Coordinates of C-alpha atoms and ligand atoms in Angstrom, one line a residue:
X1 CA 0.0 0.0 0.0
X2 CA 1.4 3.4 -0.9
X3 CA 2.1 5.7 2.0
X4 CA 2.8 9.4 2.2
X5 CA 6.0 10.8 3.8
X6 CA 3.9 12.2 6.5
X7 CA 2.5 8.8 7.4
X8 CA 5.9 7.3 7.2
X9 CA 7.2 9.9 9.7
X10 CA 4.5 8.8 12.2
X11 CA 5.2 5.1 11.6
X12 CA 8.8 5.6 12.3
X13 CA 8.0 7.5 15.5
X14 CA 5.9 4.6 16.6
X15 CA 8.7 2.3 15.9
X16 CA 10.8 4.4 18.2
X17 CA 8.1 3.9 20.9
X18 CA 6.9 7.5 20.6
X19 CA 3.2 7.8 21.2
X20 CA 2.5 11.4 22.1
X21 CA 3.3 14.7 20.3
X22 CA 2.6 18.1 21.7
X23 CA 1.7 20.6 18.9
X24 CA -0.2 23.3 17.2
X25 CA -1.4 23.3 13.6
X26 CA -0.5 25.4 10.5
X27 CA -0.3 24.9 6.8
X28 CA 3.4 24.1 7.0
X29 CA 2.4 20.8 8.7
X30 CA -1.0 20.1 7.2
X31 CA 0.2 16.8 5.6
X32 CA 1.5 15.6 9.0
X33 CA -1.8 16.6 10.7
X34 CA -3.7 14.6 8.0
X35 CA -1.5 11.6 8.8
X36 CA -2.1 12.1 12.5
X37 CA -5.8 12.0 11.8
X38 CA -5.3 8.8 9.9
X39 CA -3.2 7.3 12.6
X40 CA -6.0 7.5 15.1
X41 CA -4.4 8.2 18.4
X42 CA -1.1 6.6 18.0
X43 CA 0.8 8.9 18.2
X44 CA -1.8 11.1 19.9
X45 CA -1.6 14.8 19.2
X46 CA -2.1 17.0 22.3
X47 CA -3.3 20.4 21.1
X48 CA -1.8 23.3 23.1
X49 CA -2.5 27.0 23.1
X50 CA 0.9 28.2 22.0
X51 CA 3.9 26.4 20.5
X52 CA 6.2 27.5 23.3
X53 CA 3.9 25.5 25.6
X54 CA 4.2 22.5 23.3
X55 CA 8.0 22.7 23.7
X56 CA 7.7 23.0 27.5
X57 CA 5.4 20.0 27.6
X58 CA 7.7 17.9 25.5
X59 CA 10.5 19.0 27.9
X60 CA 8.3 18.1 30.9
X61 CA 7.6 14.7 29.3
X62 CA 11.3 14.1 29.0
X63 CA 12.0 15.2 32.6
X64 CA 9.3 13.1 34.1
X65 CA 9.7 9.9 32.1
X66 CA 13.4 9.8 30.9
X67 CA 12.0 9.3 27.4
X68 CA 12.4 11.7 24.5
X69 CA 9.7 14.5 24.3
X70 CA 8.3 15.4 20.9
X71 CA 6.8 18.7 19.7
X72 CA 5.4 19.8 16.4
X73 CA 4.9 23.3 15.0
X74 CA 4.3 24.9 11.6
X75 CA 6.8 26.8 9.5
X76 CA 7.7 30.4 10.2
X77 CA 5.8 31.8 13.3
X78 CA 5.0 28.4 14.8
X79 CA 8.6 27.3 14.6
X80 CA 9.8 30.6 16.1
X81 CA 7.4 30.2 19.0
X82 CA 9.0 26.9 20.0
X83 CA 12.3 28.4 20.7
X84 CA 12.2 29.3 24.4
X85 CA 10.9 25.9 25.3
X86 CA 13.5 24.2 23.3
X87 CA 16.2 26.2 25.1
X88 CA 14.7 25.2 28.4
X89 CA 15.1 21.5 27.4
X90 CA 18.6 22.0 26.0
X91 CA 19.9 23.8 29.1
X92 CA 18.5 21.2 31.4
X93 CA 19.7 18.3 29.2
X94 CA 16.2 16.9 28.4
X95 CA 16.1 14.9 25.2
X96 CA 13.6 16.5 22.8
X97 CA 12.8 16.3 19.1
X98 CA 11.2 19.3 17.4
X99 CA 9.4 18.6 14.1
X100 CA 8.7 21.8 12.2
X101 CA 7.1 22.5 8.8
X102 CA 8.6 24.6 6.1
X103 CA 7.4 26.1 2.9
X104 CA 7.4 24.1 -0.3
X105 CA 10.9 23.2 -1.6
X106 CA 10.3 25.0 -4.9
X107 CA 9.6 28.3 -3.1
X108 CA 12.6 28.3 -0.8
X109 CA 15.0 31.1 -1.4
X110 CA 12.2 33.1 -2.9
X111 CA 11.4 35.5 -0.1
X112 CA 8.3 33.5 0.1
X113 CA 5.5 34.0 2.6
X114 CA 6.4 32.6 6.1
X115 CA 9.8 31.6 4.7
X116 CA 12.3 31.7 7.6
X117 CA 15.7 30.1 7.4
X118 CA 14.9 27.4 9.9
X119 CA 18.1 25.6 9.7
X120 CA 19.9 28.7 10.8
X121 CA 17.2 29.6 13.3
X122 CA 17.6 26.2 15.1
X123 CA 21.3 25.9 14.6
X124 CA 22.2 27.0 18.1
X125 CA 19.5 25.3 20.1
X126 CA 19.7 22.1 18.1
X127 CA 23.3 22.3 17.2
X128 CA 23.9 18.6 17.6
X129 CA 21.4 17.8 14.8
X130 CA 19.2 20.1 12.7
X131 CA 18.3 18.9 9.2
X132 CA 15.8 19.8 6.5
X133 CA 14.5 16.9 4.5
X134 CA 14.7 17.3 0.8
X135 CA 13.7 13.9 -0.7
X136 CA 11.5 11.1 0.7
X137 CA 14.4 8.6 0.7
X138 CA 16.2 10.7 3.4
X139 CA 13.4 10.6 5.9
X140 CA 14.3 7.4 7.5
X141 CA 17.7 8.3 8.6
X142 CA 16.8 11.8 9.5
X143 CA 14.3 10.6 12.0
X144 CA 16.5 7.8 13.3
X145 CA 19.4 10.1 13.8
X146 CA 17.4 13.0 15.3
X147 CA 16.0 10.7 17.9
X148 CA 19.2 8.7 18.7
X149 CA 21.3 11.9 18.9
X150 CA 18.7 13.6 21.2
X151 CA 18.7 10.6 23.5
X152 CA 22.4 9.9 23.6
X153 CA 23.5 13.5 23.9
X154 CA 20.5 14.4 26.1
X155 CA 19.8 17.4 23.9
X156 CA 17.4 19.0 21.4
X157 CA 17.3 18.0 17.8
X158 CA 15.2 19.4 15.0
X159 CA 13.7 18.0 11.8
X160 CA 12.5 20.4 9.2
X161 CA 9.9 19.1 6.8
X162 CA 8.8 21.1 3.7
X163 CA 5.1 20.8 3.3
X164 CA 5.2 19.5 -0.3
X165 CA 7.7 16.8 0.7
X166 CA 5.4 15.6 3.5
X167 CA 2.6 14.9 1.0
X168 CA 4.8 13.0 -1.5
X169 CA 4.8 9.3 -1.6
X170 CA 7.2 7.8 1.0
X171 CA 10.2 5.9 -0.2
X172 CA 12.9 3.7 1.4
X173 CA 16.5 4.4 0.4
X174 CA 17.4 2.3 -2.7
X175 CA 20.4 0.0 -2.5
X176 CA 22.8 2.2 -4.4
X177 CA 25.7 4.6 -4.0
X178 CA 24.8 7.8 -2.1
X179 CA 22.1 6.4 0.2
X180 CA 21.9 5.9 3.9
X181 CA 20.5 2.8 5.6
X182 CA 19.7 3.5 9.2
X183 CA 17.8 1.6 11.9
X184 CA 15.9 2.3 15.1
X185 CA 16.8 1.6 18.7
X186 CA 18.9 3.1 21.4
X187 CA 20.2 1.4 24.5
X188 CA 21.7 3.6 27.1
X189 CA 25.2 2.2 27.7
X190 CA 26.5 1.3 31.1
X191 CA 29.1 3.9 31.8
X192 CA 31.4 3.3 34.8
X193 CA 34.8 4.6 35.7
X194 CA 37.7 2.2 35.9
X195 CA 38.7 0.7 39.2
X196 CA 41.8 2.7 39.6
X197 CA 39.8 6.0 39.5
X198 CA 37.2 4.6 41.9
X199 CA 40.0 3.7 44.3
X200 CA 41.5 7.2 44.0
X201 CA 38.2 8.8 44.7
X202 CA 37.6 6.5 47.6
X203 CA 41.0 7.5 49.0
X204 CA 40.1 11.2 48.9
X205 CA 36.7 10.5 50.5
X206 CA 38.1 8.2 53.2
X207 CA 40.7 10.8 54.2
X208 CA 38.1 13.5 54.5
X209 CA 36.8 14.3 58.0
X210 CA 33.9 16.5 56.9
X211 CA 32.4 15.2 53.6
X212 CA 29.7 17.2 51.8
X213 CA 27.7 15.7 48.9
X214 CA 26.0 17.9 46.3
X215 CA 23.5 15.9 44.2
X216 CA 21.8 17.1 41.1
X217 CA 19.4 15.7 38.5
X218 CA 22.0 13.3 37.2
X219 CA 21.6 11.5 40.5
X220 CA 17.9 10.9 40.0
X221 CA 17.3 7.1 40.5
X222 CA 20.3 6.8 42.8
X223 CA 18.5 7.5 46.1
X224 CA 19.5 4.3 47.8
X225 CA 23.1 4.5 46.7
X226 CA 23.5 8.1 47.7
X227 CA 22.1 7.5 51.1
X228 CA 24.3 4.5 51.6
X229 CA 27.4 6.4 50.6
X230 CA 26.5 9.4 52.8
X231 CA 25.8 7.1 55.7
X232 CA 29.2 5.4 55.3
X233 CA 31.0 8.7 55.0
X234 CA 29.1 10.4 57.7
X235 CA 28.3 13.1 55.1
X236 CA 25.5 15.6 54.5
X237 CA 23.7 15.8 51.2
X238 CA 22.7 19.1 49.6
X239 CA 20.6 19.2 46.5
X240 CA 20.7 21.4 43.4
X241 CA 17.3 22.6 42.2
X242 CA 16.9 20.0 39.4
X243 CA 17.8 17.3 41.9
X244 CA 15.1 18.5 44.3
X245 CA 13.7 14.9 44.5
X246 CA 17.0 13.0 44.4
X247 CA 16.8 12.1 48.1
X248 CA 13.9 12.8 50.4
X249 CA 13.9 15.7 52.9
X250 CA 12.9 13.5 55.8
X251 CA 16.5 12.1 56.1
X252 CA 18.2 13.9 59.0
X253 CA 21.4 14.8 57.1
X254 CA 19.8 16.0 53.9
X255 CA 20.2 19.7 54.0
X256 CA 17.8 20.5 51.2
X257 CA 18.4 22.9 48.3
X258 CA 21.6 24.8 47.7
X259 CA 22.2 28.3 46.3
X260 CA 20.3 31.5 46.3
X261 CA 17.1 29.6 46.7
X262 CA 18.7 27.2 49.1
X263 CA 18.9 26.6 52.8
X264 CA 21.2 27.7 55.5
X265 CA 22.3 24.2 56.4
X266 CA 23.3 23.6 52.8
X267 CA 25.4 26.8 52.9
X268 CA 27.0 25.7 56.2
X269 CA 27.7 22.2 54.7
X270 CA 29.6 23.6 51.8
X271 CA 31.5 26.2 53.8
X272 CA 32.4 23.8 56.5
X273 CA 33.4 20.7 54.6
X274 CA 36.9 19.5 53.8
X275 CA 35.8 17.2 51.0
X276 CA 33.2 17.8 48.3
X277 CA 31.6 15.2 46.2
X278 CA 29.4 16.4 43.4
X279 CA 27.1 13.9 41.8
X280 CA 25.2 14.6 38.6
X281 CA 25.1 18.4 39.1
X282 CA 26.4 21.4 37.3
X283 CA 25.3 23.8 40.0
X284 CA 26.7 27.1 38.8
X285 CA 27.1 29.5 41.7
X286 CA 30.7 29.2 43.1
X287 CA 29.9 31.4 46.1
X288 CA 27.8 28.6 47.5
X289 CA 30.6 26.0 47.0
X290 CA 33.7 25.7 49.2
X291 CA 36.4 28.3 48.6
X292 CA 39.0 27.0 46.2
X293 CA 41.6 25.0 48.1
X294 CA 39.5 24.6 51.2
X295 CA 38.1 21.2 50.2
X296 CA 39.3 18.3 48.1
X297 CA 37.0 17.5 45.3
X298 CA 35.5 14.4 43.7
X299 CA 33.0 14.6 40.9
X300 CA 30.7 12.1 39.2
X301 CA 29.0 13.0 36.0
X302 CA 27.9 11.1 32.9
X303 CA 29.2 13.9 30.7
X304 CA 32.9 14.6 30.9
X305 CA 32.3 18.1 29.4
X306 CA 30.6 19.0 32.7
X307 CA 33.3 17.8 35.0
X308 CA 35.7 20.1 36.8
X309 CA 34.1 23.3 35.7
X310 CA 32.5 24.5 38.9
X311 CA 35.1 23.6 41.5
X312 CA 38.6 22.2 40.9
X313 CA 38.2 18.4 41.1
X314 CA 41.0 16.1 42.2
X315 CA 39.3 12.9 41.0
X316 CA 36.9 13.0 38.0
X317 CA 34.6 10.0 37.6
X318 CA 32.9 9.9 34.2
X319 CA 30.0 7.5 34.8
X320 CA 26.4 6.9 35.6
X321 CA 25.6 8.2 39.1
X322 CA 24.0 5.0 40.4
X323 CA 26.5 2.6 38.9
X324 CA 29.4 4.7 39.9
X325 CA 28.2 5.1 43.5
X326 CA 27.7 1.3 43.6
X327 CA 31.3 0.9 42.4
X328 CA 32.6 3.3 44.9
X329 CA 30.8 1.9 48.0
X330 CA 33.0 -1.2 48.5
X331 CA 36.1 1.0 48.6
X332 CA 34.7 3.3 51.3
X333 CA 35.5 3.0 55.0
X334 CA 32.8 3.7 57.5
X335 CA 33.6 6.9 59.4
X336 CA 33.7 6.1 63.1
X337 CA 33.5 9.8 64.1
X338 CA 29.9 10.8 63.4
X339 CA 30.2 14.4 64.8
X340 CA 30.1 16.1 61.5
X341 CA 26.9 14.3 60.3
X342 CA 25.3 14.9 63.7
X343 CA 26.0 18.6 63.6
X344 CA 24.5 18.8 60.2
X345 CA 21.4 16.9 61.4
X346 CA 21.2 19.4 64.2
X347 CA 21.3 22.3 61.9
X348 CA 18.7 20.7 59.6
X349 CA 16.4 20.3 62.6
X350 CA 16.9 24.0 63.6
X351 CA 16.3 25.0 60.0
X352 CA 12.9 23.2 59.8
X353 CA 11.9 24.9 63.0
X354 CA 12.9 28.3 61.5
X355 CA 10.8 27.4 58.4
X356 CA 7.9 26.7 60.6
X357 CA 8.3 30.0 62.5
X358 CA 8.8 32.0 59.3
X359 CA 5.7 30.4 57.8
X360 CA 3.7 31.7 60.7
X361 CA 5.1 35.2 60.6
X362 CA 2.5 37.8 60.3
X363 CA 1.8 39.0 56.7
X364 CA -0.8 40.9 54.8
X365 CA -2.9 39.0 54.0
X366 CA -1.1 35.6 53.7
X367 CA 2.5 34.8 54.1
X368 CA 3.5 32.8 51.0
X369 CA 5.6 30.5 53.1
X370 CA 2.5 29.5 55.0
X371 CA 1.0 28.3 51.8
X372 CA 3.9 26.0 51.1
X373 CA 4.2 24.9 54.8
X374 CA 0.5 23.9 54.8
X375 CA 1.1 22.0 51.5
X376 CA 4.2 20.2 52.8
X377 CA 2.4 17.9 55.2
X378 CA -0.4 17.4 52.7
X379 CA 1.7 16.3 49.8
X380 CA 0.1 13.2 48.4
X381 CA 2.2 10.0 48.1
X382 CA 3.9 9.9 44.7
X383 CA 2.9 13.4 43.7
X384 CA 4.7 15.3 40.9
X385 CA 5.5 18.9 41.6
X386 CA 6.3 21.6 39.1
X387 CA 7.4 25.1 39.9
X388 CA 7.5 28.2 37.8
X389 CA 10.3 30.8 38.0
X390 CA 9.5 33.5 40.5
X391 CA 9.2 33.6 44.2
X392 CA 7.4 30.2 44.1
X393 CA 10.7 28.7 43.2
X394 CA 12.2 29.8 46.5
X395 CA 9.5 28.3 48.6
X396 CA 9.4 25.2 46.3
X397 CA 13.2 24.9 47.0
X398 CA 13.1 25.5 50.8
X399 CA 9.7 24.9 52.4
X400 CA 8.5 21.6 51.1
X401 CA 9.6 18.3 52.7
X402 CA 9.5 15.9 49.8
X403 CA 9.3 12.2 50.5
X404 CA 10.6 9.2 48.7
X405 CA 8.7 8.5 45.5
X406 CA 7.8 12.0 44.5
X407 CA 9.1 13.9 41.5
X408 CA 9.7 17.6 41.1
X409 CA 11.1 19.9 38.4
X410 CA 11.3 23.4 37.1
X411 CA 13.3 25.3 34.6
X412 CA 16.7 24.9 36.2
X413 CA 19.2 26.4 33.9
X414 CA 17.2 28.7 31.7
X415 CA 15.1 29.8 34.7
X416 CA 12.4 30.9 32.3
X417 CA 9.0 32.0 33.3
X418 CA 6.2 29.9 32.0
X419 CA 6.9 26.1 32.4
X420 CA 4.9 25.6 35.6
X421 CA 1.5 24.8 34.1
X422 CA 2.8 23.1 30.9
X423 CA 5.2 20.8 32.8
X424 CA 2.2 19.9 35.0
X425 CA 0.1 19.0 32.0
X426 CA 2.9 16.8 30.6
X427 CA 3.2 15.2 34.0
X428 CA -0.5 14.3 33.9
X429 CA -0.3 12.8 30.4
X430 CA 2.8 10.8 31.3
X431 CA 1.5 9.7 34.8
X432 CA -2.3 10.1 34.8
X433 CA -2.6 8.1 38.0
X434 CA -0.4 10.5 40.0
X435 CA -1.6 13.8 41.6
X436 CA 0.3 16.8 40.1
X437 CA 0.8 20.2 41.7
X438 CA 2.0 23.3 39.9
X439 CA 3.3 26.2 41.9
X440 CA 3.0 29.4 39.9
X441 CA 3.2 33.2 40.3
X442 CA 0.5 35.5 39.0
X443 CA 2.9 37.0 36.5
X444 CA 3.6 33.6 35.0
X445 CA -0.2 32.8 35.0
X446 CA -0.8 36.0 33.0
X447 CA 2.1 35.2 30.7
X448 CA 0.8 31.8 29.7
X449 CA -0.6 29.7 32.5
X450 CA -4.1 31.1 32.2
X451 CA -4.2 30.0 28.5
X452 CA -3.0 26.6 29.3
X453 CA -5.7 26.1 31.9
X454 CA -7.9 25.8 28.8
X455 CA -5.7 22.9 27.7
X456 CA -6.3 21.3 31.1
X457 CA -10.1 21.9 30.7
X458 CA -10.0 20.3 27.3
X459 CA -8.2 17.1 28.4
X460 CA -8.6 16.4 32.1
X461 CA -11.3 13.8 31.7
X462 CA -8.8 11.5 30.0
X463 CA -6.7 11.3 33.2
X464 CA -7.5 8.3 35.5
X465 CA -6.8 10.5 38.5
X466 CA -8.1 14.0 37.7
X467 CA -6.2 15.8 40.4
X468 CA -4.0 18.6 39.1
X469 CA -3.7 21.5 41.4
X470 CA -2.4 24.8 40.2
X471 CA -1.4 27.1 43.0
X472 CA -1.4 30.8 42.0
X473 CA 0.5 33.2 44.2
X474 CA -1.6 36.3 43.7
X475 CA 0.7 39.1 44.9
X476 CA 0.0 41.5 42.0
X477 CA 3.7 41.8 41.6
X478 CA 6.6 40.4 39.7
X479 CA 8.0 39.7 43.1
X480 CA 11.2 37.8 42.6
X481 CA 12.5 40.6 40.4
X482 CA 11.2 43.3 42.7
X483 CA 13.4 41.7 45.4
X484 CA 16.3 41.3 43.1
X485 CA 16.1 45.0 42.3
X486 CA 16.1 45.8 46.0
X487 CA 18.8 43.5 47.1
X488 CA 21.2 43.6 44.1
X489 CA 20.8 47.1 42.8
X490 CA 19.7 48.9 45.9
X491 CA 16.8 50.3 43.9
X492 CA 13.3 50.8 45.2
X493 CA 10.4 48.8 43.6
X494 CA 9.8 50.2 40.2
X495 CA 6.0 50.4 40.1
X496 CA 5.8 50.6 36.3
X497 CA 7.6 47.4 35.6
X498 CA 6.7 45.4 38.7
X499 CA 3.1 45.9 39.4
X500 CA 0.7 43.6 37.6
X501 CA -3.1 43.7 37.4
X502 CA -5.3 41.7 39.7
X503 CA -7.2 38.9 38.0
X504 CA -9.9 36.5 39.3
X505 CA -7.8 33.3 38.9
X506 CA -10.2 31.0 40.9
X507 CA -13.3 32.4 39.3
X508 CA -11.8 32.0 35.9
X509 CA -11.0 28.4 36.6
X510 CA -14.7 27.9 37.6
X511 CA -15.8 29.6 34.5
X512 CA -14.0 27.1 32.3
X513 CA -15.3 24.1 34.2
X514 CA -12.4 23.6 36.6
X515 CA -12.5 24.0 40.4
X516 CA -11.4 27.4 41.8
X517 CA -10.7 28.2 45.4
X518 CA -9.5 31.6 46.6
X519 CA -8.0 32.0 50.0
X520 CA -7.0 35.3 51.7
X521 CA -6.9 34.2 55.3
X522 CA -3.9 32.4 56.7
X523 CA -5.9 30.1 58.9
X524 CA -8.0 28.9 55.9
X525 CA -5.0 27.9 53.8
X526 CA -4.9 24.3 55.1
X527 CA -8.5 23.6 54.3
X528 CA -8.1 25.2 50.9
X529 CA -5.4 22.8 50.1
X530 CA -7.5 19.9 51.4
X531 CA -10.3 21.0 49.1
X532 CA -8.2 21.2 45.9
X533 CA -6.3 18.1 46.7
X534 CA -9.5 16.1 47.1
X535 CA -11.2 17.7 44.1
X536 CA -12.9 15.6 41.5
X537 CA -11.3 17.7 38.8
X538 CA -8.3 20.0 38.2
X539 CA -8.4 23.0 40.5
X540 CA -6.8 26.4 40.8
X541 CA -5.9 27.5 44.3
X542 CA -5.6 31.2 44.3
X543 CA -3.7 32.4 47.4
X544 CA -3.6 36.1 48.0
X545 CA -0.1 36.5 49.4
X546 CA 2.0 39.3 50.7
X547 CA 4.6 40.7 48.3
X548 CA 6.7 42.0 51.2
X549 CA 8.0 38.7 52.3
X550 CA 11.6 38.6 51.1
X551 CA 12.7 35.5 49.1
X552 CA 16.2 36.2 50.3
X553 CA 19.2 33.9 50.0
X554 CA 20.0 31.7 52.9
X555 CA 23.1 33.8 53.7
X556 CA 22.6 37.4 53.0
X557 CA 25.8 39.2 52.3
X558 CA 26.7 42.6 53.8
X559 CA 26.5 44.1 50.3
X560 CA 23.0 42.9 49.9
X561 CA 21.9 44.2 53.3
X562 CA 23.4 47.5 52.3
X563 CA 21.5 47.6 49.1
X564 CA 18.4 46.7 50.8
X565 CA 18.8 49.5 53.3
X566 CA 19.5 51.9 50.4
X567 CA 16.2 50.8 48.7
X568 CA 14.4 51.7 51.9
X569 CA 16.2 55.0 52.2
X570 CA 15.4 55.9 48.6
X571 CA 11.7 55.7 49.5
X572 CA 10.5 52.3 48.3
X573 CA 6.8 52.8 48.0
X574 CA 6.1 49.8 50.2
X575 CA 8.8 50.4 52.7
X576 CA 6.7 50.4 55.9
X577 CA 5.3 47.0 55.6
X578 CA 8.5 45.8 54.0
X579 CA 10.5 46.8 56.9
X580 CA 8.1 45.4 59.4
X581 CA 7.8 42.1 57.7
X582 CA 11.3 41.4 56.4
X583 CA 14.0 42.9 58.6
X584 CA 13.5 40.2 61.3
X585 CA 13.7 37.4 58.7
X586 CA 16.8 39.1 57.2
X587 CA 18.5 39.3 60.5
X588 CA 18.0 35.7 61.3
X589 CA 19.6 34.7 58.1
X590 CA 22.7 36.8 58.2
X591 CA 25.7 34.5 58.3
X592 CA 28.2 35.3 61.0
X593 CA 31.4 36.8 59.6
X594 CA 29.9 37.9 56.3
Ligands
LIG601 C1 10.5 34.6 30.1 C2 11.1 35.4 31.3 N1 10.9 36.7 31.4 C3 11.4 37.3 32.5 C4 12.0 36.7 33.5 C5 12.5 37.4 34.7 N2 11.7 37.0 35.9 C6 12.1 36.0 36.7 S1 11.0 35.8 38.0 C7 10.0 37.1 37.4 C8 8.8 37.5 38.2 C9 7.8 36.4 38.2 O1 6.6 37.0 38.7 P1 5.4 36.1 39.2 O2 5.2 35.0 38.2 O3 4.3 37.0 39.5 O4 6.0 35.4 40.5 P2 6.3 36.1 41.9 O5 7.8 36.3 41.9 O6 5.6 37.4 41.9 O7 5.8 35.2 42.9 C10 10.6 37.7 36.3 C11 10.0 38.8 35.6 C12 12.2 35.3 33.3 N3 12.9 34.6 34.2 N4 11.7 34.7 32.3
LIG602 MG1 3.6 37.7 41.3

């Protein structure tokens, strides 16, 4: 039976075990859409509101499954819209294939309508592989290579398909000179360092008296191994944001997140250690790592390009985190002196008490930390959390006690606004039986989250467990940046850029058939969570929160305190409540000696 190139593309995707595509139509991909229609629902097309969201969803799919995510957009404007989501995937090493349409081959180079040089446009974000198909015989290896390269390099690849080509008859490459004969399939190799390197690493770790472990997303799936190594070494474990769920927060020596959004115990762990082991992380901020020369370094990463670039490492182990930790374990000696780990555990305990106290600090009307504190004890088993960029990311990083079996992600390296809701949608499609919770600011909701609620309203009935809660922090402010302006520039809040309009998030949710709960009293936050987490359909929890609660770093530097004071002196419009609400919090975070 004859088959069009478009049908062939889908058949090949199926052969690669790809069954879902996030996309948006346009005449550059009409042939592919026709083929999707003929294909029934394998692969199924999930229709989004905006192509950037399709890219975020494909990225979310990759992050929550370990599989490749696929998105589809039309030529010109559709392709351009994908870009930010593709960069999000690229920077966080999520494998993703973007399929985009293009004008007919005969028109290319003719300043034709919607003609954009897509190969050049995608050359940076998909630099490992971006190709435009020109003849049907090429299609097989273009797909095979785009997928295999995305998976093996954990990156973004792009396939550009001119619309006339997609509706031509499909053809396999003939057995002759100048053709390529590819095949499907990718098996992740077992990558482990040699024994000599493991022994050298163990020697460094055994000699250390105060070992700190920093784990990132590369350590996902290595929970047991990390905890065993940390136990043997009497170490503490701090987590990079993308590794938020690598080890649970109810382990006494897990210090939580690191960095600007991190915890004080993580900061102390890094500044107090004499040996640092980084596992599957490329956490960028050196001021949160030990000072050069103060600690010996061991690093485990699957990608040699990412080793030894954040802190000088004495032993570099290129390998899979779990396998490498397993290989390391027999060489490690159990530390008899447990003081270091016990002191870490003590700090962690104090920290959680501080979080509790902070969550209950007065605010007008609700302290955002209270919203997360109330959620923390209510997190359903096996839930998946997504966070947007903004103040929510701080509380996501600090205030939630994740348990084993949960998943969590955000835009780690690009730190873009917008992925909170689309990641959550992708999580529901990938794991319909698990409750999903998105933590999003009102700015991000207005940027795109509100529109993607429509996607949720369209699809939620397909999910076996309908629970998808979207928390909106209604503070009528682009708060994270407001605080950055204060703390980093010493500038007062710039009303023109920072203030955003109020919007009835909960009522809007109700209007489109979802559940909507609005809460503006601190003591009602708990029941509001109970309600949305028990809802028979996706729900928006709109929490009216105080923008004057500082999402400050765990250690505030003298410089930042000075800037903050300056902002106040310069007449920050909100200074009275700001001073009342935040000075105390700031003081209890100042690190002695800084
Ligand atoms: C696409 C994009 N634009 C701008 C920024 C800069 N930025 C980071 S957080 C933020 C404010 C987010 O505001 P909102 O979503 O309301 O969250 P809040 O901090 O107020 O809780 C901005 C503007 C960004 N990270 N990404
Ligand atoms: Mg806001």
